[in-house]
């Protein structure tokens, strides 16, 4: 029996090694990983170039207090700003912390503007993390109901529905709108380009902050550095985490210039945030994505993947819908299949993740090949067919 708190339903397998998008267990069996640590190991496991960065940095130091200048965090911030056209970054250690930072900045903005009882609009099916603030902004009642009174700053509306935004703005003093351009945990729901443009316009007109959480859909996965760039908009605040340092804990909250002017020493902080090791690796991650043209490749692989899925699964019972952009893909089943991850791993040696009970969420590493994709599609086809005949 494990002495860990039982917060997770874990697969009973002991992986000892990883390389690229494969993992090996103690008996030497190889598994194809379609989850990437839930969108973290974007450049696969044990990446040689990243390993060099890690080894070199630990010879110098791992941690340096934020009381001192740290050139790795400054260089990383410069890179992120170049990519996003935002103005300044704050580094922390996770996605939820990046969102906490964003929420605090929105509240501070409302305070400075003397907005009475300010509200933040967030989305149904949205997910922003597990700390009390980010949880308050998260829609899933199952995650919240046992934790009493959370922040009352948030108003939930339907995703991709601009009318409901207008309604709330008429009734409340709204200081920010916060959303994932592609809802990950919620089951891969994609904001339309028009919706994103409309949000930007409303926010400009009403001096409302647009906060985008690209913790899961950002950093090249969708065929864009950040998915909102498809709509040619710039948010006021952007949160990033997951794949940024390919597995080392890091989160970032980026802000525009006006917001940066409100932020002064003492308002926020983090002991580990911006640590040189994670920042140095993140810098290399960005360099590799650029140099290897992975964003374009992700777009092409995603198109290939969705085509494969659609051509294979149109005539088979059990699949409700297939949707996605780049390497962020959902296969929604008609019905829940119990233990599907376990069965799939045992029968086909492939690791998948299920969200919302019946949505297979695929977040493979950027290193996945067309052969891997074909192998996955054939395996899933066999699996679903088998389910159908066993019914
Ligand atoms: C994973 C995730 C978070 C939370 O990140 P943690 O690092 O687990 O705290 C927040 N927002 C989105 C969109 C996520 O996918």
PDB file of N, CA, C and O in Angstrom, residues 316-388:
ATOM      1  N   UNK A 316     -18.099   3.791 -37.639  1.00  0.00           N
ATOM      2  CA  UNK A 316     -18.040   2.858 -36.515  1.00  0.00           C
ATOM      3  C   UNK A 316     -18.889   3.387 -35.360  1.00  0.00           C
ATOM      4  O   UNK A 316     -18.879   4.579 -35.057  1.00  0.00           O
ATOM      5  N   UNK A 317     -19.634   2.485 -34.750  1.00  0.00           N
ATOM      6  CA  UNK A 317     -20.490   2.881 -33.639  1.00  0.00           C
ATOM      7  C   UNK A 317     -19.628   3.155 -32.397  1.00  0.00           C
ATOM      8  O   UNK A 317     -18.657   2.458 -32.148  1.00  0.00           O
ATOM      9  N   UNK A 318     -20.009   4.151 -31.643  1.00  0.00           N
ATOM     10  CA  UNK A 318     -19.321   4.382 -30.372  1.00  0.00           C
ATOM     11  C   UNK A 318     -18.615   5.716 -30.291  1.00  0.00           C
ATOM     12  O   UNK A 318     -18.279   6.177 -29.205  1.00  0.00           O
ATOM     13  N   UNK A 319     -18.359   6.355 -31.445  1.00  0.00           N
ATOM     14  CA  UNK A 319     -17.654   7.642 -31.443  1.00  0.00           C
ATOM     15  C   UNK A 319     -18.655   8.765 -31.717  1.00  0.00           C
ATOM     16  O   UNK A 319     -19.343   8.767 -32.733  1.00  0.00           O
ATOM     17  N   UNK A 320     -18.704   9.715 -30.804  1.00  0.00           N
ATOM     18  CA  UNK A 320     -19.662  10.810 -30.970  1.00  0.00           C
ATOM     19  C   UNK A 320     -19.061  11.950 -31.792  1.00  0.00           C
ATOM     20  O   UNK A 320     -19.685  12.472 -32.699  1.00  0.00           O
ATOM     21  N   UNK A 321     -17.828  12.333 -31.442  1.00  0.00           N
ATOM     22  CA  UNK A 321     -17.201  13.379 -32.258  1.00  0.00           C
ATOM     23  C   UNK A 321     -15.687  13.356 -32.135  1.00  0.00           C
ATOM     24  O   UNK A 321     -15.126  12.841 -31.152  1.00  0.00           O
ATOM     25  N   UNK A 322     -15.049  13.897 -33.165  1.00  0.00           N
ATOM     26  CA  UNK A 322     -13.593  14.018 -33.182  1.00  0.00           C
ATOM     27  C   UNK A 322     -13.298  15.489 -33.439  1.00  0.00           C
ATOM     28  O   UNK A 322     -13.833  16.073 -34.381  1.00  0.00           O
ATOM     29  N   UNK A 323     -12.515  16.106 -32.575  1.00  0.00           N
ATOM     30  CA  UNK A 323     -12.243  17.531 -32.773  1.00  0.00           C
ATOM     31  C   UNK A 323     -10.856  17.854 -32.223  1.00  0.00           C
ATOM     32  O   UNK A 323     -10.317  17.116 -31.402  1.00  0.00           O
ATOM     33  N   UNK A 324     -10.305  18.968 -32.678  1.00  0.00           N
ATOM     34  CA  UNK A 324      -9.007  19.367 -32.159  1.00  0.00           C
ATOM     35  C   UNK A 324      -8.290  20.301 -33.108  1.00  0.00           C
ATOM     36  O   UNK A 324      -8.758  20.566 -34.213  1.00  0.00           O
ATOM     37  N   UNK A 325      -7.171  20.814 -32.616  1.00  0.00           N
ATOM     38  CA  UNK A 325      -6.289  21.650 -33.429  1.00  0.00           C
ATOM     39  C   UNK A 325      -4.866  21.219 -33.129  1.00  0.00           C
ATOM     40  O   UNK A 325      -4.488  21.093 -31.967  1.00  0.00           O
ATOM     41  N   UNK A 326      -4.072  21.024 -34.166  1.00  0.00           N
ATOM     42  CA  UNK A 326      -2.694  20.590 -33.955  1.00  0.00           C
ATOM     43  C   UNK A 326      -2.683  19.315 -33.127  1.00  0.00           C
ATOM     44  O   UNK A 326      -3.484  18.408 -33.361  1.00  0.00           O
ATOM     45  N   UNK A 327      -1.811  19.281 -32.136  1.00  0.00           N
ATOM     46  CA  UNK A 327      -1.690  18.073 -31.315  1.00  0.00           C
ATOM     47  C   UNK A 327      -2.483  18.185 -30.017  1.00  0.00           C
ATOM     48  O   UNK A 327      -2.019  17.792 -28.948  1.00  0.00           O
ATOM     49  N   UNK A 328      -3.667  18.740 -30.123  1.00  0.00           N
ATOM     50  CA  UNK A 328      -4.601  18.825 -28.987  1.00  0.00           C
ATOM     51  C   UNK A 328      -5.937  18.318 -29.505  1.00  0.00           C
ATOM     52  O   UNK A 328      -6.678  19.051 -30.169  1.00  0.00           O
ATOM     53  N   UNK A 329      -6.199  17.042 -29.254  1.00  0.00           N
ATOM     54  CA  UNK A 329      -7.291  16.367 -29.965  1.00  0.00           C
ATOM     55  C   UNK A 329      -8.187  15.614 -28.981  1.00  0.00           C
ATOM     56  O   UNK A 329      -7.702  15.007 -28.027  1.00  0.00           O
ATOM     57  N   UNK A 330      -9.491  15.677 -29.237  1.00  0.00           N
ATOM     58  CA  UNK A 330     -10.445  14.925 -28.423  1.00  0.00           C
ATOM     59  C   UNK A 330     -11.198  13.939 -29.282  1.00  0.00           C
ATOM     60  O   UNK A 330     -11.578  14.240 -30.406  1.00  0.00           O
ATOM     61  N   UNK A 331     -11.386  12.744 -28.717  1.00  0.00           N
ATOM     62  CA  UNK A 331     -12.274  11.761 -29.332  1.00  0.00           C
ATOM     63  C   UNK A 331     -13.366  11.513 -28.305  1.00  0.00           C
ATOM     64  O   UNK A 331     -13.121  10.922 -27.252  1.00  0.00           O
ATOM     65  N   UNK A 332     -14.550  12.032 -28.589  1.00  0.00           N
ATOM     66  CA  UNK A 332     -15.629  11.903 -27.623  1.00  0.00           C
ATOM     67  C   UNK A 332     -16.419  10.640 -27.916  1.00  0.00           C
ATOM     68  O   UNK A 332     -16.871  10.413 -29.034  1.00  0.00           O
ATOM     69  N   UNK A 333     -16.575   9.815 -26.888  1.00  0.00           N
ATOM     70  CA  UNK A 333     -17.306   8.553 -27.050  1.00  0.00           C
ATOM     71  C   UNK A 333     -18.781   8.779 -26.746  1.00  0.00           C
ATOM     72  O   UNK A 333     -19.147   9.715 -26.031  1.00  0.00           O
ATOM     73  N   UNK A 334     -19.619   7.910 -27.295  1.00  0.00           N
ATOM     74  CA  UNK A 334     -21.047   7.989 -26.984  1.00  0.00           C
ATOM     75  C   UNK A 334     -21.319   7.664 -25.529  1.00  0.00           C
ATOM     76  O   UNK A 334     -22.156   8.284 -24.890  1.00  0.00           O
ATOM     77  N   UNK A 335     -20.627   6.659 -25.039  1.00  0.00           N
ATOM     78  CA  UNK A 335     -20.853   6.226 -23.661  1.00  0.00           C
ATOM     79  C   UNK A 335     -19.523   6.071 -22.959  1.00  0.00           C
ATOM     80  O   UNK A 335     -18.507   5.790 -23.580  1.00  0.00           O
ATOM     81  N   UNK A 336     -19.592   6.172 -21.660  1.00  0.00           N
ATOM     82  CA  UNK A 336     -18.426   5.922 -20.829  1.00  0.00           C
ATOM     83  C   UNK A 336     -17.994   4.458 -20.977  1.00  0.00           C
ATOM     84  O   UNK A 336     -18.824   3.556 -20.979  1.00  0.00           O
ATOM     85  N   UNK A 337     -16.696   4.218 -21.111  1.00  0.00           N
ATOM     86  CA  UNK A 337     -16.179   2.846 -21.066  1.00  0.00           C
ATOM     87  C   UNK A 337     -15.353   2.734 -19.792  1.00  0.00           C
ATOM     88  O   UNK A 337     -14.376   3.459 -19.623  1.00  0.00           O
ATOM     89  N   UNK A 338     -15.778   1.859 -18.886  1.00  0.00           N
ATOM     90  CA  UNK A 338     -15.074   1.745 -17.601  1.00  0.00           C
ATOM     91  C   UNK A 338     -13.627   1.329 -17.813  1.00  0.00           C
ATOM     92  O   UNK A 338     -13.349   0.466 -18.643  1.00  0.00           O
ATOM     93  N   UNK A 339     -12.743   1.915 -17.051  1.00  0.00           N
ATOM     94  CA  UNK A 339     -11.322   1.529 -17.071  1.00  0.00           C
ATOM     95  C   UNK A 339     -10.688   1.574 -18.457  1.00  0.00           C
ATOM     96  O   UNK A 339      -9.812   0.776 -18.758  1.00  0.00           O
ATOM     97  N   UNK A 340     -11.141   2.455 -19.280  1.00  0.00           N
ATOM     98  CA  UNK A 340     -10.623   2.464 -20.665  1.00  0.00           C
ATOM     99  C   UNK A 340      -9.107   2.710 -20.697  1.00  0.00           C
ATOM    100  O   UNK A 340      -8.381   2.043 -21.440  1.00  0.00           O
ATOM    101  N   UNK A 341      -8.610   3.612 -19.853  1.00  0.00           N
ATOM    102  CA  UNK A 341      -7.160   3.872 -19.855  1.00  0.00           C
ATOM    103  C   UNK A 341      -6.388   2.611 -19.495  1.00  0.00           C
ATOM    104  O   UNK A 341      -5.385   2.273 -20.134  1.00  0.00           O
ATOM    105  N   UNK A 342      -6.884   1.928 -18.474  1.00  0.00           N
ATOM    106  CA  UNK A 342      -6.255   0.690 -18.000  1.00  0.00           C
ATOM    107  C   UNK A 342      -6.283  -0.387 -19.087  1.00  0.00           C
ATOM    108  O   UNK A 342      -5.268  -1.012 -19.396  1.00  0.00           O
ATOM    109  N   UNK A 343      -7.452  -0.562 -19.679  1.00  0.00           N
ATOM    110  CA  UNK A 343      -7.588  -1.586 -20.721  1.00  0.00           C
ATOM    111  C   UNK A 343      -6.710  -1.274 -21.926  1.00  0.00           C
ATOM    112  O   UNK A 343      -6.084  -2.164 -22.500  1.00  0.00           O
ATOM    113  N   UNK A 344      -6.687  -0.010 -22.289  1.00  0.00           N
ATOM    114  CA  UNK A 344      -5.935   0.399 -23.477  1.00  0.00           C
ATOM    115  C   UNK A 344      -4.433   0.220 -23.258  1.00  0.00           C
ATOM    116  O   UNK A 344      -3.701  -0.206 -24.146  1.00  0.00           O
ATOM    117  N   UNK A 345      -4.029   0.522 -22.062  1.00  0.00           N
ATOM    118  CA  UNK A 345      -2.621   0.370 -21.719  1.00  0.00           C
ATOM    119  C   UNK A 345      -2.229  -1.112 -21.692  1.00  0.00           C
ATOM    120  O   UNK A 345      -1.183  -1.511 -22.210  1.00  0.00           O
ATOM    121  N   UNK A 346      -3.108  -1.950 -21.129  1.00  0.00           N
ATOM    122  CA  UNK A 346      -2.794  -3.377 -21.053  1.00  0.00           C
ATOM    123  C   UNK A 346      -2.831  -4.032 -22.434  1.00  0.00           C
ATOM    124  O   UNK A 346      -1.920  -4.774 -22.800  1.00  0.00           O
ATOM    125  N   UNK A 347      -3.864  -3.714 -23.212  1.00  0.00           N
ATOM    126  CA  UNK A 347      -4.045  -4.403 -24.497  1.00  0.00           C
ATOM    127  C   UNK A 347      -3.144  -3.852 -25.596  1.00  0.00           C
ATOM    128  O   UNK A 347      -2.691  -4.581 -26.457  1.00  0.00           O
ATOM    129  N   UNK A 348      -2.955  -2.549 -25.589  1.00  0.00           N
ATOM    130  CA  UNK A 348      -2.273  -1.942 -26.747  1.00  0.00           C
ATOM    131  C   UNK A 348      -0.960  -1.233 -26.407  1.00  0.00           C
ATOM    132  O   UNK A 348      -0.304  -0.708 -27.291  1.00  0.00           O
ATOM    133  N   UNK A 349      -0.617  -1.186 -25.136  1.00  0.00           N
ATOM    134  CA  UNK A 349       0.637  -0.527 -24.715  1.00  0.00           C
ATOM    135  C   UNK A 349       0.672   0.943 -25.144  1.00  0.00           C
ATOM    136  O   UNK A 349       1.678   1.440 -25.669  1.00  0.00           O
ATOM    137  N   UNK A 350      -0.458   1.582 -24.952  1.00  0.00           N
ATOM    138  CA  UNK A 350      -0.562   3.009 -25.255  1.00  0.00           C
ATOM    139  C   UNK A 350      -1.172   3.720 -24.052  1.00  0.00           C
ATOM    140  O   UNK A 350      -2.112   3.204 -23.439  1.00  0.00           O
ATOM    141  N   UNK A 351      -0.640   4.891 -23.728  1.00  0.00           N
ATOM    142  CA  UNK A 351      -1.142   5.648 -22.577  1.00  0.00           C
ATOM    143  C   UNK A 351      -2.052   6.764 -23.062  1.00  0.00           C
ATOM    144  O   UNK A 351      -1.651   7.600 -23.871  1.00  0.00           O
ATOM    145  N   UNK A 352      -3.283   6.729 -22.569  1.00  0.00           N
ATOM    146  CA  UNK A 352      -4.239   7.786 -22.931  1.00  0.00           C
ATOM    147  C   UNK A 352      -4.837   8.388 -21.671  1.00  0.00           C
ATOM    148  O   UNK A 352      -4.722   7.827 -20.591  1.00  0.00           O
ATOM    149  N   UNK A 353      -5.478   9.526 -21.833  1.00  0.00           N
ATOM    150  CA  UNK A 353      -6.118  10.204 -20.715  1.00  0.00           C
ATOM    151  C   UNK A 353      -7.592  10.429 -21.054  1.00  0.00           C
ATOM    152  O   UNK A 353      -7.938  10.730 -22.194  1.00  0.00           O
ATOM    153  N   UNK A 354      -8.433  10.273 -20.048  1.00  0.00           N
ATOM    154  CA  UNK A 354      -9.870  10.497 -20.232  1.00  0.00           C
ATOM    155  C   UNK A 354     -10.261  11.732 -19.434  1.00  0.00           C
ATOM    156  O   UNK A 354      -9.871  11.873 -18.270  1.00  0.00           O
ATOM    157  N   UNK A 355     -11.020  12.616 -20.057  1.00  0.00           N
ATOM    158  CA  UNK A 355     -11.556  13.744 -19.309  1.00  0.00           C
ATOM    159  C   UNK A 355     -13.074  13.742 -19.474  1.00  0.00           C
ATOM    160  O   UNK A 355     -13.592  13.231 -20.470  1.00  0.00           O
ATOM    161  N   UNK A 356     -13.771  14.284 -18.505  1.00  0.00           N
ATOM    162  CA  UNK A 356     -15.251  14.332 -18.540  1.00  0.00           C
ATOM    163  C   UNK A 356     -15.856  12.946 -18.799  1.00  0.00           C
ATOM    164  O   UNK A 356     -16.850  12.815 -19.511  1.00  0.00           O
ATOM    165  N   UNK A 357     -15.221  11.923 -18.237  1.00  0.00           N
ATOM    166  CA  UNK A 357     -15.706  10.530 -18.272  1.00  0.00           C
ATOM    167  C   UNK A 357     -15.672   9.825 -19.620  1.00  0.00           C
ATOM    168  O   UNK A 357     -15.424   8.637 -19.684  1.00  0.00           O
ATOM    169  N   UNK A 358     -15.940  10.537 -20.704  1.00  0.00           N
ATOM    170  CA  UNK A 358     -16.015   9.825 -21.983  1.00  0.00           C
ATOM    171  C   UNK A 358     -15.336  10.561 -23.134  1.00  0.00           C
ATOM    172  O   UNK A 358     -15.634  10.336 -24.300  1.00  0.00           O
ATOM    173  N   UNK A 359     -14.410  11.436 -22.768  1.00  0.00           N
ATOM    174  CA  UNK A 359     -13.648  12.115 -23.818  1.00  0.00           C
ATOM    175  C   UNK A 359     -12.183  11.685 -23.714  1.00  0.00           C
ATOM    176  O   UNK A 359     -11.537  11.900 -22.688  1.00  0.00           O
ATOM    177  N   UNK A 360     -11.684  11.059 -24.780  1.00  0.00           N
ATOM    178  CA  UNK A 360     -10.263  10.711 -24.830  1.00  0.00           C
ATOM    179  C   UNK A 360      -9.527  11.983 -25.238  1.00  0.00           C
ATOM    180  O   UNK A 360      -9.762  12.536 -26.308  1.00  0.00           O
ATOM    181  N   UNK A 361      -8.664  12.450 -24.320  1.00  0.00           N
ATOM    182  CA  UNK A 361      -7.922  13.690 -24.606  1.00  0.00           C
ATOM    183  C   UNK A 361      -6.504  13.317 -25.009  1.00  0.00           C
ATOM    184  O   UNK A 361      -5.773  12.710 -24.234  1.00  0.00           O
ATOM    185  N   UNK A 362      -6.120  13.689 -26.211  1.00  0.00           N
ATOM    186  CA  UNK A 362      -4.783  13.361 -26.711  1.00  0.00           C
ATOM    187  C   UNK A 362      -3.908  14.608 -26.708  1.00  0.00           C
ATOM    188  O   UNK A 362      -4.257  15.631 -27.312  1.00  0.00           O
ATOM    189  N   UNK A 363      -2.799  14.507 -26.003  1.00  0.00           N
ATOM    190  CA  UNK A 363      -1.816  15.598 -25.957  1.00  0.00           C
ATOM    191  C   UNK A 363      -0.437  14.983 -26.172  1.00  0.00           C
ATOM    192  O   UNK A 363       0.403  14.989 -25.284  1.00  0.00           O
ATOM    193  N   UNK A 364      -0.201  14.425 -27.356  1.00  0.00           N
ATOM    194  CA  UNK A 364       1.076  13.729 -27.555  1.00  0.00           C
ATOM    195  C   UNK A 364       2.253  14.704 -27.602  1.00  0.00           C
ATOM    196  O   UNK A 364       2.062  15.907 -27.802  1.00  0.00           O
ATOM    197  N   UNK A 365       3.425  14.151 -27.447  1.00  0.00           N
ATOM    198  CA  UNK A 365       4.647  14.939 -27.581  1.00  0.00           C
ATOM    199  C   UNK A 365       4.777  15.438 -29.018  1.00  0.00           C
ATOM    200  O   UNK A 365       4.268  14.827 -29.956  1.00  0.00           O
ATOM    201  N   UNK A 366       5.474  16.554 -29.177  1.00  0.00           N
ATOM    202  CA  UNK A 366       5.687  17.115 -30.520  1.00  0.00           C
ATOM    203  C   UNK A 366       6.557  16.189 -31.377  1.00  0.00           C
ATOM    204  O   UNK A 366       6.700  16.400 -32.573  1.00  0.00           O
ATOM    205  N   UNK A 367       7.181  15.195 -30.744  1.00  0.00           N
ATOM    206  CA  UNK A 367       8.082  14.294 -31.470  1.00  0.00           C
ATOM    207  C   UNK A 367       7.340  13.115 -32.088  1.00  0.00           C
ATOM    208  O   UNK A 367       7.946  12.272 -32.753  1.00  0.00           O
ATOM    209  N   UNK A 368       6.040  13.044 -31.871  1.00  0.00           N
ATOM    210  CA  UNK A 368       5.272  11.915 -32.391  1.00  0.00           C
ATOM    211  C   UNK A 368       5.396  11.858 -33.919  1.00  0.00           C
ATOM    212  O   UNK A 368       5.472  12.900 -34.589  1.00  0.00           O
ATOM    213  N   UNK A 369       5.450  10.628 -34.453  1.00  0.00           N
ATOM    214  CA  UNK A 369       5.606  10.472 -35.915  1.00  0.00           C
ATOM    215  C   UNK A 369       4.284  10.010 -36.538  1.00  0.00           C
ATOM    216  O   UNK A 369       3.368   9.594 -35.828  1.00  0.00           O
ATOM    217  N   UNK A 370       4.247  10.043 -37.861  1.00  0.00           N
ATOM    218  CA  UNK A 370       3.047   9.555 -38.555  1.00  0.00           C
ATOM    219  C   UNK A 370       2.839   8.067 -38.277  1.00  0.00           C
ATOM    220  O   UNK A 370       1.701   7.611 -38.180  1.00  0.00           O
ATOM    221  N   UNK A 371       3.929   7.329 -38.138  1.00  0.00           N
ATOM    222  CA  UNK A 371       3.795   5.898 -37.812  1.00  0.00           C
ATOM    223  C   UNK A 371       3.129   5.711 -36.448  1.00  0.00           C
ATOM    224  O   UNK A 371       2.270   4.851 -36.280  1.00  0.00           O
ATOM    225  N   UNK A 372       3.557   6.528 -35.475  1.00  0.00           N
ATOM    226  CA  UNK A 372       2.943   6.448 -34.142  1.00  0.00           C
ATOM    227  C   UNK A 372       1.452   6.761 -34.237  1.00  0.00           C
ATOM    228  O   UNK A 372       0.618   6.104 -33.602  1.00  0.00           O
ATOM    229  N   UNK A 373       1.142   7.786 -35.001  1.00  0.00           N
ATOM    230  CA  UNK A 373      -0.256   8.211 -35.133  1.00  0.00           C
ATOM    231  C   UNK A 373      -1.082   7.086 -35.759  1.00  0.00           C
ATOM    232  O   UNK A 373      -2.173   6.758 -35.287  1.00  0.00           O
ATOM    233  N   UNK A 374      -0.525   6.460 -36.804  1.00  0.00           N
ATOM    234  CA  UNK A 374      -1.230   5.342 -37.447  1.00  0.00           C
ATOM    235  C   UNK A 374      -1.422   4.183 -36.490  1.00  0.00           C
ATOM    236  O   UNK A 374      -2.492   3.577 -36.439  1.00  0.00           O
ATOM    237  N   UNK A 375      -0.382   3.902 -35.728  1.00  0.00           N
ATOM    238  CA  UNK A 375      -0.460   2.806 -34.755  1.00  0.00           C
ATOM    239  C   UNK A 375      -1.555   3.093 -33.720  1.00  0.00           C
ATOM    240  O   UNK A 375      -2.360   2.219 -33.388  1.00  0.00           O
ATOM    241  N   UNK A 376      -1.598   4.330 -33.256  1.00  0.00           N
ATOM    242  CA  UNK A 376      -2.632   4.708 -32.291  1.00  0.00           C
ATOM    243  C   UNK A 376      -4.025   4.540 -32.906  1.00  0.00           C
ATOM    244  O   UNK A 376      -4.915   3.957 -32.290  1.00  0.00           O
ATOM    245  N   UNK A 377      -4.209   5.047 -34.110  1.00  0.00           N
ATOM    246  CA  UNK A 377      -5.537   5.013 -34.743  1.00  0.00           C
ATOM    247  C   UNK A 377      -5.997   3.576 -34.951  1.00  0.00           C
ATOM    248  O   UNK A 377      -7.149   3.243 -34.680  1.00  0.00           O
ATOM    249  N   UNK A 378      -5.096   2.730 -35.416  1.00  0.00           N
ATOM    250  CA  UNK A 378      -5.457   1.322 -35.635  1.00  0.00           C
ATOM    251  C   UNK A 378      -5.799   0.650 -34.304  1.00  0.00           C
ATOM    252  O   UNK A 378      -6.782  -0.094 -34.213  1.00  0.00           O
ATOM    253  N   UNK A 379      -5.016   0.934 -33.275  1.00  0.00           N
ATOM    254  CA  UNK A 379      -5.264   0.325 -31.969  1.00  0.00           C
ATOM    255  C   UNK A 379      -6.606   0.761 -31.412  1.00  0.00           C
ATOM    256  O   UNK A 379      -7.368  -0.061 -30.883  1.00  0.00           O
ATOM    257  N   UNK A 380      -6.903   2.041 -31.538  1.00  0.00           N
ATOM    258  CA  UNK A 380      -8.181   2.535 -31.019  1.00  0.00           C
ATOM    259  C   UNK A 380      -9.338   1.919 -31.803  1.00  0.00           C
ATOM    260  O   UNK A 380     -10.362   1.532 -31.232  1.00  0.00           O
ATOM    261  N   UNK A 381      -9.138   1.792 -33.112  1.00  0.00           N
ATOM    262  CA  UNK A 381     -10.165   1.181 -33.961  1.00  0.00           C
ATOM    263  C   UNK A 381     -10.443  -0.253 -33.495  1.00  0.00           C
ATOM    264  O   UNK A 381     -11.587  -0.642 -33.285  1.00  0.00           O
ATOM    265  N   UNK A 382      -9.373  -1.029 -33.301  1.00  0.00           N
ATOM    266  CA  UNK A 382      -9.521  -2.415 -32.840  1.00  0.00           C
ATOM    267  C   UNK A 382     -10.216  -2.461 -31.478  1.00  0.00           C
ATOM    268  O   UNK A 382     -11.083  -3.288 -31.235  1.00  0.00           O
ATOM    269  N   UNK A 383      -9.825  -1.543 -30.637  1.00  0.00           N
ATOM    270  CA  UNK A 383     -10.360  -1.516 -29.284  1.00  0.00           C
ATOM    271  C   UNK A 383     -11.867  -1.243 -29.292  1.00  0.00           C
ATOM    272  O   UNK A 383     -12.644  -1.938 -28.640  1.00  0.00           O
ATOM    273  N   UNK A 384     -12.261  -0.231 -30.052  1.00  0.00           N
ATOM    274  CA  UNK A 384     -13.686   0.149 -30.088  1.00  0.00           C
ATOM    275  C   UNK A 384     -14.506  -0.967 -30.737  1.00  0.00           C
ATOM    276  O   UNK A 384     -15.593  -1.308 -30.279  1.00  0.00           O
ATOM    277  N   UNK A 385     -13.969  -1.558 -31.794  1.00  0.00           N
ATOM    278  CA  UNK A 385     -14.676  -2.670 -32.470  1.00  0.00           C
ATOM    279  C   UNK A 385     -14.892  -3.832 -31.503  1.00  0.00           C
ATOM    280  O   UNK A 385     -15.972  -4.417 -31.445  1.00  0.00           O
ATOM    281  N   UNK A 386     -13.857  -4.098 -30.761  1.00  0.00           N
ATOM    282  CA  UNK A 386     -13.909  -5.161 -29.768  1.00  0.00           C
ATOM    283  C   UNK A 386     -14.974  -4.878 -28.705  1.00  0.00           C
ATOM    284  O   UNK A 386     -15.728  -5.757 -28.311  1.00  0.00           O
ATOM    285  N   UNK A 387     -15.029  -3.624 -28.281  1.00  0.00           N
ATOM    286  CA  UNK A 387     -16.058  -3.208 -27.315  1.00  0.00           C
ATOM    287  C   UNK A 387     -17.440  -3.457 -27.889  1.00  0.00           C
ATOM    288  O   UNK A 387     -18.326  -3.959 -27.213  1.00  0.00           O
ATOM    289  N   UNK A 388     -17.604  -3.088 -29.160  1.00  0.00           N
ATOM    290  CA  UNK A 388     -18.913  -3.219 -29.811  1.00  0.00           C
ATOM    291  C   UNK A 388     -19.345  -4.684 -29.903  1.00  0.00           C
ATOM    292  O   UNK A 388     -20.504  -5.003 -29.658  1.00  0.00           O
TER     293      UNK A 388
END
